[in-house]
Coordinates of C-alpha atoms in Angstrom, one line a residue:
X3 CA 106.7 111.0 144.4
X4 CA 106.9 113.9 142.1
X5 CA 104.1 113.3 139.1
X6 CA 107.0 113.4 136.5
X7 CA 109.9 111.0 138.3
X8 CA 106.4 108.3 138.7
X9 CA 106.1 108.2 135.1
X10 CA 109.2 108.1 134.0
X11 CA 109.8 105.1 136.6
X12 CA 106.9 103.7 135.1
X13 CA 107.8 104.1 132.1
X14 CA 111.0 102.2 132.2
X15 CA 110.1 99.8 134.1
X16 CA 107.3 98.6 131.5
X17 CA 110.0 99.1 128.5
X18 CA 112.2 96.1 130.3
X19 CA 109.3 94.1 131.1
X20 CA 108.0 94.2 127.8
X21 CA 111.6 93.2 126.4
X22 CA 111.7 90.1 129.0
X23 CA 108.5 89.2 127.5
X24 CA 109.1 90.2 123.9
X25 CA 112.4 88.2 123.7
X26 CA 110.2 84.6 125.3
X27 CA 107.5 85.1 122.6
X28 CA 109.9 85.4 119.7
X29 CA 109.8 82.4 117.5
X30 CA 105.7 81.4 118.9
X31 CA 104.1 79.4 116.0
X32 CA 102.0 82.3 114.3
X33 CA 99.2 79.6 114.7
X34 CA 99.6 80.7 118.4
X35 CA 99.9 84.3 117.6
X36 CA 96.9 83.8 116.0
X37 CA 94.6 81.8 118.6
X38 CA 96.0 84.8 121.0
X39 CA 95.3 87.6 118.7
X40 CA 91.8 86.1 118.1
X41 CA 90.8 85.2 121.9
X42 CA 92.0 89.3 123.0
X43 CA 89.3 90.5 120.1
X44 CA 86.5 87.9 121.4
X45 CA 87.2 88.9 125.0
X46 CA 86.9 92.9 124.0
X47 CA 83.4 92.6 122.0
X48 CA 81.1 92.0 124.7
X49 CA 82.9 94.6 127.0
X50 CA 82.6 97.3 124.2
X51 CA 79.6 99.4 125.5
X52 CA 80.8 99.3 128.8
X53 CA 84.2 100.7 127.4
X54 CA 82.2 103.4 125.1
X55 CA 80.9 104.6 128.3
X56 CA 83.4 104.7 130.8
X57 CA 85.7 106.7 127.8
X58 CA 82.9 109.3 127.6
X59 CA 83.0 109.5 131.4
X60 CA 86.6 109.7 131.8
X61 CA 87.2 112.4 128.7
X62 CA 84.5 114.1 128.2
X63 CA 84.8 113.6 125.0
X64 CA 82.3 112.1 122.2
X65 CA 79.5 109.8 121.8
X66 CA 79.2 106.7 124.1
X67 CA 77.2 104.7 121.6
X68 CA 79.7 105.5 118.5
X69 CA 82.5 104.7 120.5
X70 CA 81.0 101.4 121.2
X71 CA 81.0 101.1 117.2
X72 CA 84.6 102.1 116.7
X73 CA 85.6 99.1 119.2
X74 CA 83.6 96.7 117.6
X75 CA 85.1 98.6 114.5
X76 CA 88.5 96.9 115.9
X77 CA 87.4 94.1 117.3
X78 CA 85.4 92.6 114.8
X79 CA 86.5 93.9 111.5
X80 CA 90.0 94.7 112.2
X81 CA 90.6 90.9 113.8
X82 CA 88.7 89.4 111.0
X83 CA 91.2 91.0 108.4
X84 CA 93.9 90.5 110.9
X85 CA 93.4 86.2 110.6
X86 CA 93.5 86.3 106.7
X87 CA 97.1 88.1 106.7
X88 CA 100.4 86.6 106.9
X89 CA 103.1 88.5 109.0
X90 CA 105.2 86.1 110.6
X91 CA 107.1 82.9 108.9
X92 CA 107.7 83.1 104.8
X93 CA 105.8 85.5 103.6
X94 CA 106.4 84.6 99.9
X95 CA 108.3 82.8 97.7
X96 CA 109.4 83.5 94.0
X97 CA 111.4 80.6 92.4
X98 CA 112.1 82.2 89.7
X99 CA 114.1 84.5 91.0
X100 CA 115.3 82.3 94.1
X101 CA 114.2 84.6 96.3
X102 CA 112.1 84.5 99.5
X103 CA 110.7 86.7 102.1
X104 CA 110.2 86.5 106.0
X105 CA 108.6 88.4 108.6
X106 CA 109.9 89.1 111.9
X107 CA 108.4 91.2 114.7
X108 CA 110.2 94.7 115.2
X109 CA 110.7 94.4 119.4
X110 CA 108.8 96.7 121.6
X111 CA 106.2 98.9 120.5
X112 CA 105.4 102.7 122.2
X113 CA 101.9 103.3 121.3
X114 CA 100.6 106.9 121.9
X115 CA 97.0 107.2 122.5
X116 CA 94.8 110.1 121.6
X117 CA 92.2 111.6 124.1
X118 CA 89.6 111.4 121.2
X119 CA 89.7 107.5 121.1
X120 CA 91.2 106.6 124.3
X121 CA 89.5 103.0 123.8
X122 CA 89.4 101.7 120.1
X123 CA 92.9 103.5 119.3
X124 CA 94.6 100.3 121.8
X125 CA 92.6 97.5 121.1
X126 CA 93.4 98.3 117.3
X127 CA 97.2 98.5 118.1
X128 CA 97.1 95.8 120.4
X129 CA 95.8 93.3 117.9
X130 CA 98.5 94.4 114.8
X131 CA 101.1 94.6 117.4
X132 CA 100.7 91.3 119.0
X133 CA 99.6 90.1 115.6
X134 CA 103.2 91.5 114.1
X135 CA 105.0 88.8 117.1
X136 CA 106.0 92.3 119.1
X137 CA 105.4 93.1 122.6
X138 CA 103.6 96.8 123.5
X139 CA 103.3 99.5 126.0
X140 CA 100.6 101.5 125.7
X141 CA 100.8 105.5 126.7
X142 CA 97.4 107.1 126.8
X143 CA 96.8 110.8 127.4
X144 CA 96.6 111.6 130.8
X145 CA 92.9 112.2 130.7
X146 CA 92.2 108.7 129.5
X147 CA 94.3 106.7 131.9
X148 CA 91.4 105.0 133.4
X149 CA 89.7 103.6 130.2
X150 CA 93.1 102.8 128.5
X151 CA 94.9 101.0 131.3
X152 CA 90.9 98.8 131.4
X153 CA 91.0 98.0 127.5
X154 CA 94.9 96.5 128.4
X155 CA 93.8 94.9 131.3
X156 CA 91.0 92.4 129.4
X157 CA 93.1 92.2 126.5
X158 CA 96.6 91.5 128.6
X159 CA 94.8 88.8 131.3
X160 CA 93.3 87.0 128.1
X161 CA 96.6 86.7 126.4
X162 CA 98.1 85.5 129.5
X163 CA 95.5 82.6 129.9
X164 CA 96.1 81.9 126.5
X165 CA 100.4 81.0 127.0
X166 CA 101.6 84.9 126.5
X167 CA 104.2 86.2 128.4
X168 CA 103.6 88.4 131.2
X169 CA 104.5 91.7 130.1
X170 CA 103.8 91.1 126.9
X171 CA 101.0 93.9 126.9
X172 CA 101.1 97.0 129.1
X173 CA 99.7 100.3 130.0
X174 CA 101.2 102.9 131.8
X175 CA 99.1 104.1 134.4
X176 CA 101.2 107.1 135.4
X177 CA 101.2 109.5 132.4
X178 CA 102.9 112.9 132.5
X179 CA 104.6 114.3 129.1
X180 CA 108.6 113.5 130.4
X181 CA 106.9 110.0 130.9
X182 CA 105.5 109.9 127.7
X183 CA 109.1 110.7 126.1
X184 CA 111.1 108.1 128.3
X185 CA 109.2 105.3 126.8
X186 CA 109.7 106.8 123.3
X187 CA 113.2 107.2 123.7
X188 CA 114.1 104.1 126.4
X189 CA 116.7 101.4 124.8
X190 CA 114.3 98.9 124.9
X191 CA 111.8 100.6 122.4
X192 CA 112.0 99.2 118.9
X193 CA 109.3 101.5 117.1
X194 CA 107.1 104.5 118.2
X195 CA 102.9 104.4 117.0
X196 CA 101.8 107.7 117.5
X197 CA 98.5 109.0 117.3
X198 CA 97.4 112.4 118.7
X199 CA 97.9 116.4 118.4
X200 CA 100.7 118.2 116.2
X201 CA 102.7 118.1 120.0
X202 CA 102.6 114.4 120.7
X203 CA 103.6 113.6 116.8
X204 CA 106.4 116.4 116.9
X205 CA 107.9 114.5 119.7
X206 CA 107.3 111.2 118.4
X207 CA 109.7 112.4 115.5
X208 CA 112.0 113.7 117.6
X209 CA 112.3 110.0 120.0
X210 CA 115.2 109.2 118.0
X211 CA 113.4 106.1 117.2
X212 CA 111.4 104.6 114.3
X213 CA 108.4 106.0 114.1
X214 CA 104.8 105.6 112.7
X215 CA 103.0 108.5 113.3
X216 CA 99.5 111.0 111.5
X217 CA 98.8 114.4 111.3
X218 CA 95.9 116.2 111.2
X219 CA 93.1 116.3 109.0
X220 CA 91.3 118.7 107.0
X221 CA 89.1 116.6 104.7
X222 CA 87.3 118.4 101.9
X223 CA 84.6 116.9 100.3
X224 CA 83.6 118.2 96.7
X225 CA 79.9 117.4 95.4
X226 CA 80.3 117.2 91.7
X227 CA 77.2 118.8 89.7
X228 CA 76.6 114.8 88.5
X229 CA 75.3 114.3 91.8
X230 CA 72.1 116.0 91.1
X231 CA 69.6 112.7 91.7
X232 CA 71.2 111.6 94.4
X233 CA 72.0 114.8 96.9
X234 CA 70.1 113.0 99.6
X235 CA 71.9 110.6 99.7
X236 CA 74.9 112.5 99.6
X237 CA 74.0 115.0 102.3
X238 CA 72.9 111.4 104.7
X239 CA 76.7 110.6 104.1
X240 CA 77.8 113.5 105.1
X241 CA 76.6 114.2 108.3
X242 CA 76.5 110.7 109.2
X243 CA 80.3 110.7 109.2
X244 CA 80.8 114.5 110.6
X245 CA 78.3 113.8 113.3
X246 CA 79.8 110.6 114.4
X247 CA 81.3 110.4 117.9
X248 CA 80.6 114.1 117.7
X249 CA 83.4 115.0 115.2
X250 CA 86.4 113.5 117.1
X251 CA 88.0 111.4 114.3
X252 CA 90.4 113.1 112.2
X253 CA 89.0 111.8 109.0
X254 CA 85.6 113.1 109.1
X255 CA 84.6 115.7 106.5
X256 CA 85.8 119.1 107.3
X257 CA 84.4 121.2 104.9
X258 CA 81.6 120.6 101.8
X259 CA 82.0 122.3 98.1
X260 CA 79.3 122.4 96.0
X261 CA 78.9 122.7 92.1
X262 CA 76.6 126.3 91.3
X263 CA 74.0 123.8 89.2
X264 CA 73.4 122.0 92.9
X265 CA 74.8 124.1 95.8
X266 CA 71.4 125.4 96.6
X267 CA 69.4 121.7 97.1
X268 CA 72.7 120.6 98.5
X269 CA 72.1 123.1 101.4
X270 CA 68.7 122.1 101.3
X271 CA 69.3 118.0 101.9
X272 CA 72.1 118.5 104.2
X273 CA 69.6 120.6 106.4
X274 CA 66.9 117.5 105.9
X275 CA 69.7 115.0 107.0
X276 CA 70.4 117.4 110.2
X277 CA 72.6 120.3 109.5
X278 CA 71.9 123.7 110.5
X279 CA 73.2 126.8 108.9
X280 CA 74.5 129.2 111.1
X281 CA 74.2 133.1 110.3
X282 CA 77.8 135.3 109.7
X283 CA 77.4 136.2 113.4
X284 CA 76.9 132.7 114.6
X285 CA 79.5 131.1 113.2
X286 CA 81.7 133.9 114.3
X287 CA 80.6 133.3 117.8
X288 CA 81.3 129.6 117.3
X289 CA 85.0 130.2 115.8
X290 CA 85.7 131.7 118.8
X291 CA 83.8 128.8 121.0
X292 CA 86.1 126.4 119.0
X293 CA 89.5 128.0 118.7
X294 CA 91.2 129.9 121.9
X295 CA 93.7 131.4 119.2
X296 CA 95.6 130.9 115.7
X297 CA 95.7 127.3 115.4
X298 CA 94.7 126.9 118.5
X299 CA 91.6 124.2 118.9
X300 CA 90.1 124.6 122.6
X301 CA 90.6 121.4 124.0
X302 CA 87.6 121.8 126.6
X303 CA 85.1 121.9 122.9
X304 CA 86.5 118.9 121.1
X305 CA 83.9 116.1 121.0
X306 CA 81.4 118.0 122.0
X307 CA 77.3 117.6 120.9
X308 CA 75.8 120.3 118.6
X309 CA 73.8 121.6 120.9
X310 CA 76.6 122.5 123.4
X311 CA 78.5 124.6 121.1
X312 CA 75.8 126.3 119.9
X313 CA 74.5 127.0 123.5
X314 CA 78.3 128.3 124.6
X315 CA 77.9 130.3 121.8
X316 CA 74.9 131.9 122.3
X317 CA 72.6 131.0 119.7
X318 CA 69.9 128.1 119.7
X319 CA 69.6 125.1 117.4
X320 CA 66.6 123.3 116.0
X321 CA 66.6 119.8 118.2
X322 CA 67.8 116.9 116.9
X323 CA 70.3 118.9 114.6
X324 CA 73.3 116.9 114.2
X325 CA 76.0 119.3 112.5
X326 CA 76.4 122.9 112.7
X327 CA 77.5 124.3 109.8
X328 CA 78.8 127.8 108.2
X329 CA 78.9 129.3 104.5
X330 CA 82.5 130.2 104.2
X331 CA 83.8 132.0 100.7
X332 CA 87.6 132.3 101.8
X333 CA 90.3 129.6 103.3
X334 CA 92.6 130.4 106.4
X335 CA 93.2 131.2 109.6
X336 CA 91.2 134.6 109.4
X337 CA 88.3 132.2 108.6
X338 CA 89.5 129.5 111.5
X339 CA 85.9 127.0 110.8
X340 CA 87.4 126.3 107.7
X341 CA 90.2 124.4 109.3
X342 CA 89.8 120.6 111.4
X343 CA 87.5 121.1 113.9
X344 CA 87.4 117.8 115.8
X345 CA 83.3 118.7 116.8
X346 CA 80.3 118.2 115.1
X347 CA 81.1 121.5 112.7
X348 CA 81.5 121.9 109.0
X349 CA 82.2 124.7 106.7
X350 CA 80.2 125.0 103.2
X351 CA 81.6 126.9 100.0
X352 CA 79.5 127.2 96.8
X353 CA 82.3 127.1 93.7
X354 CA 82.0 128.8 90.7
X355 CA 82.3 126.0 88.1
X356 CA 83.7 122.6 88.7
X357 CA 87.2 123.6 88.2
X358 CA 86.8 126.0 91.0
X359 CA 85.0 123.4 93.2
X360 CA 89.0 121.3 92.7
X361 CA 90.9 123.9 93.7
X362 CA 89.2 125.2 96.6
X363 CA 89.1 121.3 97.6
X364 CA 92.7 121.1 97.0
X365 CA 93.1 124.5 98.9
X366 CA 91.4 122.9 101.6
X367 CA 93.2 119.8 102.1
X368 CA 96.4 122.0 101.7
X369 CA 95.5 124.3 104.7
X370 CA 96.0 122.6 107.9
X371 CA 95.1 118.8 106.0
X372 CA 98.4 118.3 104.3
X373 CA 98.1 113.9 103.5
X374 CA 95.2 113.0 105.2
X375 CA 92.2 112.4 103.2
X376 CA 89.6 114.3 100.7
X377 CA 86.2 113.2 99.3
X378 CA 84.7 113.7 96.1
X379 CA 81.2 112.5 95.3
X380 CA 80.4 112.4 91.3
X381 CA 79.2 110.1 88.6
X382 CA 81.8 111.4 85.9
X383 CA 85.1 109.5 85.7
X384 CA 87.0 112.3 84.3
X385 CA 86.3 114.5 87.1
X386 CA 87.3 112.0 90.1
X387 CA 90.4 111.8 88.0
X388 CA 91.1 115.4 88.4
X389 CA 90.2 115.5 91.8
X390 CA 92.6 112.7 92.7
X391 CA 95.6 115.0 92.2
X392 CA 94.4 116.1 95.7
X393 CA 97.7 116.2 98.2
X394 CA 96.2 113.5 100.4
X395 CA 97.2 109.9 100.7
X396 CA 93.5 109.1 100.3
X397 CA 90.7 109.4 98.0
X398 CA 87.7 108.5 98.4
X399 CA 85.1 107.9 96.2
X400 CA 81.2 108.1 96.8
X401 CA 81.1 107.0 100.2
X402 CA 81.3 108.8 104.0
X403 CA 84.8 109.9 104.9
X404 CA 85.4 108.0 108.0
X405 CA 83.3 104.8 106.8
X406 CA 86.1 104.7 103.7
X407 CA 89.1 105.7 105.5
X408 CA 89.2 103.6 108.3
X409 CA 88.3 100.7 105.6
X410 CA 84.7 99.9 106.3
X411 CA 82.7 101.2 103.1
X412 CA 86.1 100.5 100.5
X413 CA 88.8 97.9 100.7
X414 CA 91.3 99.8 102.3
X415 CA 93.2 98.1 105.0
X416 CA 91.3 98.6 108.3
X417 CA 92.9 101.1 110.6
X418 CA 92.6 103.6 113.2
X419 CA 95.4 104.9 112.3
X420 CA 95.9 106.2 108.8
X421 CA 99.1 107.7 107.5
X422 CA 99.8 111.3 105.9
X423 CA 103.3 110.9 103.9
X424 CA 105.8 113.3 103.7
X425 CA 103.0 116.1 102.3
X426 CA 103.1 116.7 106.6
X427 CA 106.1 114.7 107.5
X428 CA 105.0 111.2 108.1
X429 CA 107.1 108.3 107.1
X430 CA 104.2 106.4 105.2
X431 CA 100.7 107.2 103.6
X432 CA 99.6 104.0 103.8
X433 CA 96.1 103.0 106.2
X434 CA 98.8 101.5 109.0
X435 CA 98.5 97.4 110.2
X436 CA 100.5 94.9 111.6
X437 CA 102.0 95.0 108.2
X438 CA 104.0 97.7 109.5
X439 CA 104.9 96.3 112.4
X440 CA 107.5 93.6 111.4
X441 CA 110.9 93.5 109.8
X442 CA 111.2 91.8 106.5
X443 CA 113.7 89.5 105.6
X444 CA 115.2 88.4 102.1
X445 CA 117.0 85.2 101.7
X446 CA 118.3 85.3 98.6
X447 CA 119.9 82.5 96.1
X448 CA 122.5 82.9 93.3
X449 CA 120.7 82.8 90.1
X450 CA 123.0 84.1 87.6
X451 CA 127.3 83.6 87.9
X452 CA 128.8 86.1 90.0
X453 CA 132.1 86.3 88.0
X454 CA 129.7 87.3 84.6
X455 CA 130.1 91.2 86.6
X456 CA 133.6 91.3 85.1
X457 CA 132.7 91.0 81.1
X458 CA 129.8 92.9 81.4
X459 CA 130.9 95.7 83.5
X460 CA 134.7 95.1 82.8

């Protein structure tokens, strides 16, 4: 059968088994929902280095032993703040105002997977989905069929034993881009989560359904003069985040500015934490490693280890070097590193004065990172203030980019899938959970005489 017609068979015929199944778990005690929700994490832990593995294997992309992290990311953290929430049943009540709240789940959820994190990106959907009452299909990039129809596979034959309905969790395992868009767009899809490229979100959008979906990332992260007795630190945070899973998650730094007063030891302690500073021609050779074109990421160089970008371009590396990096003064596509670069690569600018260190920030986040996230690491109140006027839906403060984003280091809701707002065309800026995932209903009492409307509006 023709690659295409497969898929989009496939793809319907998941969409109606997952209604079947969504319309015989509606009205489960949340109790339930919960034991299930609960039982699919505890069955995914063990399996999690097995799964970091076989996504490396499959993609090509990243770092096996930091993708194990991200699914215990999901499976531990995101579970554990997934049992203390409330999203089915009376959600609250205010007597004062006689009114009262209730969730209920949304239907069928499409879920897009990225290459990147073909593994952790479903069991995190999975869990707020299921959690949210709603049944899911999952559609992974074709490259990551393998490890994303396995992730639904444990989850799916634990929720079974556990009362679900059959069908209640699926994968398609025939993936072509028409199939892709027949599961969007089927009758039986209630709401689209998409995660992946400009492309996939595009036609997300363009489903005709609701959708939940990210764009890209290009996170700047200002180093405030303020910092000066604690650049170690700082530079340890750094590449610990850029470095992580080889630069495949979309909220890792992108690019670091430095204060005059410190951008000289800051060079200095990112190189002691790892970096290495590439020369003019270097990082010249390395744009064109990275990029096949204008806004144009190769695809073959994404999660890829330090060494084997530096290799492709033609330069060697100190070993054990965990970030490459190159001194950029201008912002755009004639200087493409200081874009996302979804690899182990950062751009560094030194400002003039801290004034200039926010605006090229903000410049930053504005060129290809519209929403996303930004970073700003000072001790002064008054500047993080400043710097929160940044165009991204988050801020955050003192701590590694992906270890606050995704919730870890701050209190943000844990996600894998954080939202960008209408700076790049995203319904919501919020870190996305199973909060989003269900319907909310008012019930609604009279509390003052309806007939009053005609004296005080007569």
């Amino acid at each position: 059968m023709d690659a295409d017609l497969k898929s989009i068979a496939a793809a319907r015929r998941c969409a109606e088994q997952a209604f079947e199944a969504y319309k015989q778990f509606l009205g489960t005690d949340p109790a339930h929902v919960d034991a299930i929700v609960q039982a699919m994490a505890d069955a995914i832990e063990p399996e999690c280095a097995r799964l970091g593995r076989m996504a490396v294997e499959e993609t090509g992309y990243g770092n096996a032993e930091h993708k194990r992290i991200k699914d215990l990311m999901n499976a531990r953290g995101a579970a554990d703040w997934l049992r203390d929430i409330t999203t089915l049943g009376c959600l609250w009540r205010d007597d004062a105002t006689k009114i009262a709240a209730f969730g209920e789940p949304m239907g069928v959820v499409a879920a897009l997977i990225p290459v990147t994190n073909p593994s952790s990106t479903i069991i995190f959907k999975v869990l707020s989905a299921v959690k949210a009452g709603n049944a899911i299909v999952c559609a992974p990039h074709p490259r990551g069929v393998k490890i994303g129809n396995e992730v639904v596979r444990i989850m799916s034959r634990v929720a079974d034993q556990m009362g679900a309905p059959k069908g209640l969790i699926q994968c398609l395992d025939a993936v072509t881009i028409q199939g892709t868009a027949e599961l969007m767009k089927h009758r039986r899809t209630s709401v689209v989560m998409a995660t992946g490229g400009p492309a996939m979100v595009k036609a997300a959008y363009s489903s005709g359904k609701p959708t939940l979906a990210v764009g890209a990332g290009n996170v700047p992260c200002y180093v405030h003069k303020s910092m000066a007795g604690e650049l170690d630190e700082v530079a340890e945070m750094v590449i610990a985040s850029k470095s992580f899973d080889y630069g495949t998650a979309c909220v890792s730094e992108q690019a670091v500015i430095a204060d005059p007063e410190i951008a000289r030891d800051m060079r200095q302690a990112l190189k002691m934490a790892g970096a290495y500073f590439c020369t003019p021609a270097e990082a010249d050779r390395l744009a064109k490693v990275i990029f096949t074109g204008r806004q144009a990421m190769n695809p073959e160089r994404v999660g890829q280890a330090p060494e084997v970008l530096a290799e492709l371009a033609g330069f060697s590396i100190p070993p054990r070097t965990k970030v490459l990096v190159s001194e950029e003064s201008e912002i755009g596509w004639h200087r493409p590193l200081t874009a996302e670069k979804l690899n182990p690569v950062l751009c560094f600018m030194e400002a003039r004065d801290s004034d200039h260190g926010i605006d090229l920030a903000h410049s930053i986040a504005r060129f290809e990172g519209w929403g996303h996230s930004s970073v700003v690491h000072s001790n002064d109140p008054e500047v993080v203030a400043k710097f929160a006027s940044a165009p991204t839906g988050r801020v955050l403060v003192n701590v590694p980019a992906i270890h606050g984003g995704a919730g870890y280091a701050t209190d943000l809701e844990p996600s894998f899938m954080l939202g960008t707002g209408t700076w790049s065309g995203s319904i919501t800026s919020d870190n996305v959970t199973a909060l989003h995932l269900i319907n909310i209903k008012r019930v609604a009492y009279a509390n003052r005489p309806w007939r009053d409307i005609y004296e005080e509006y007569g």
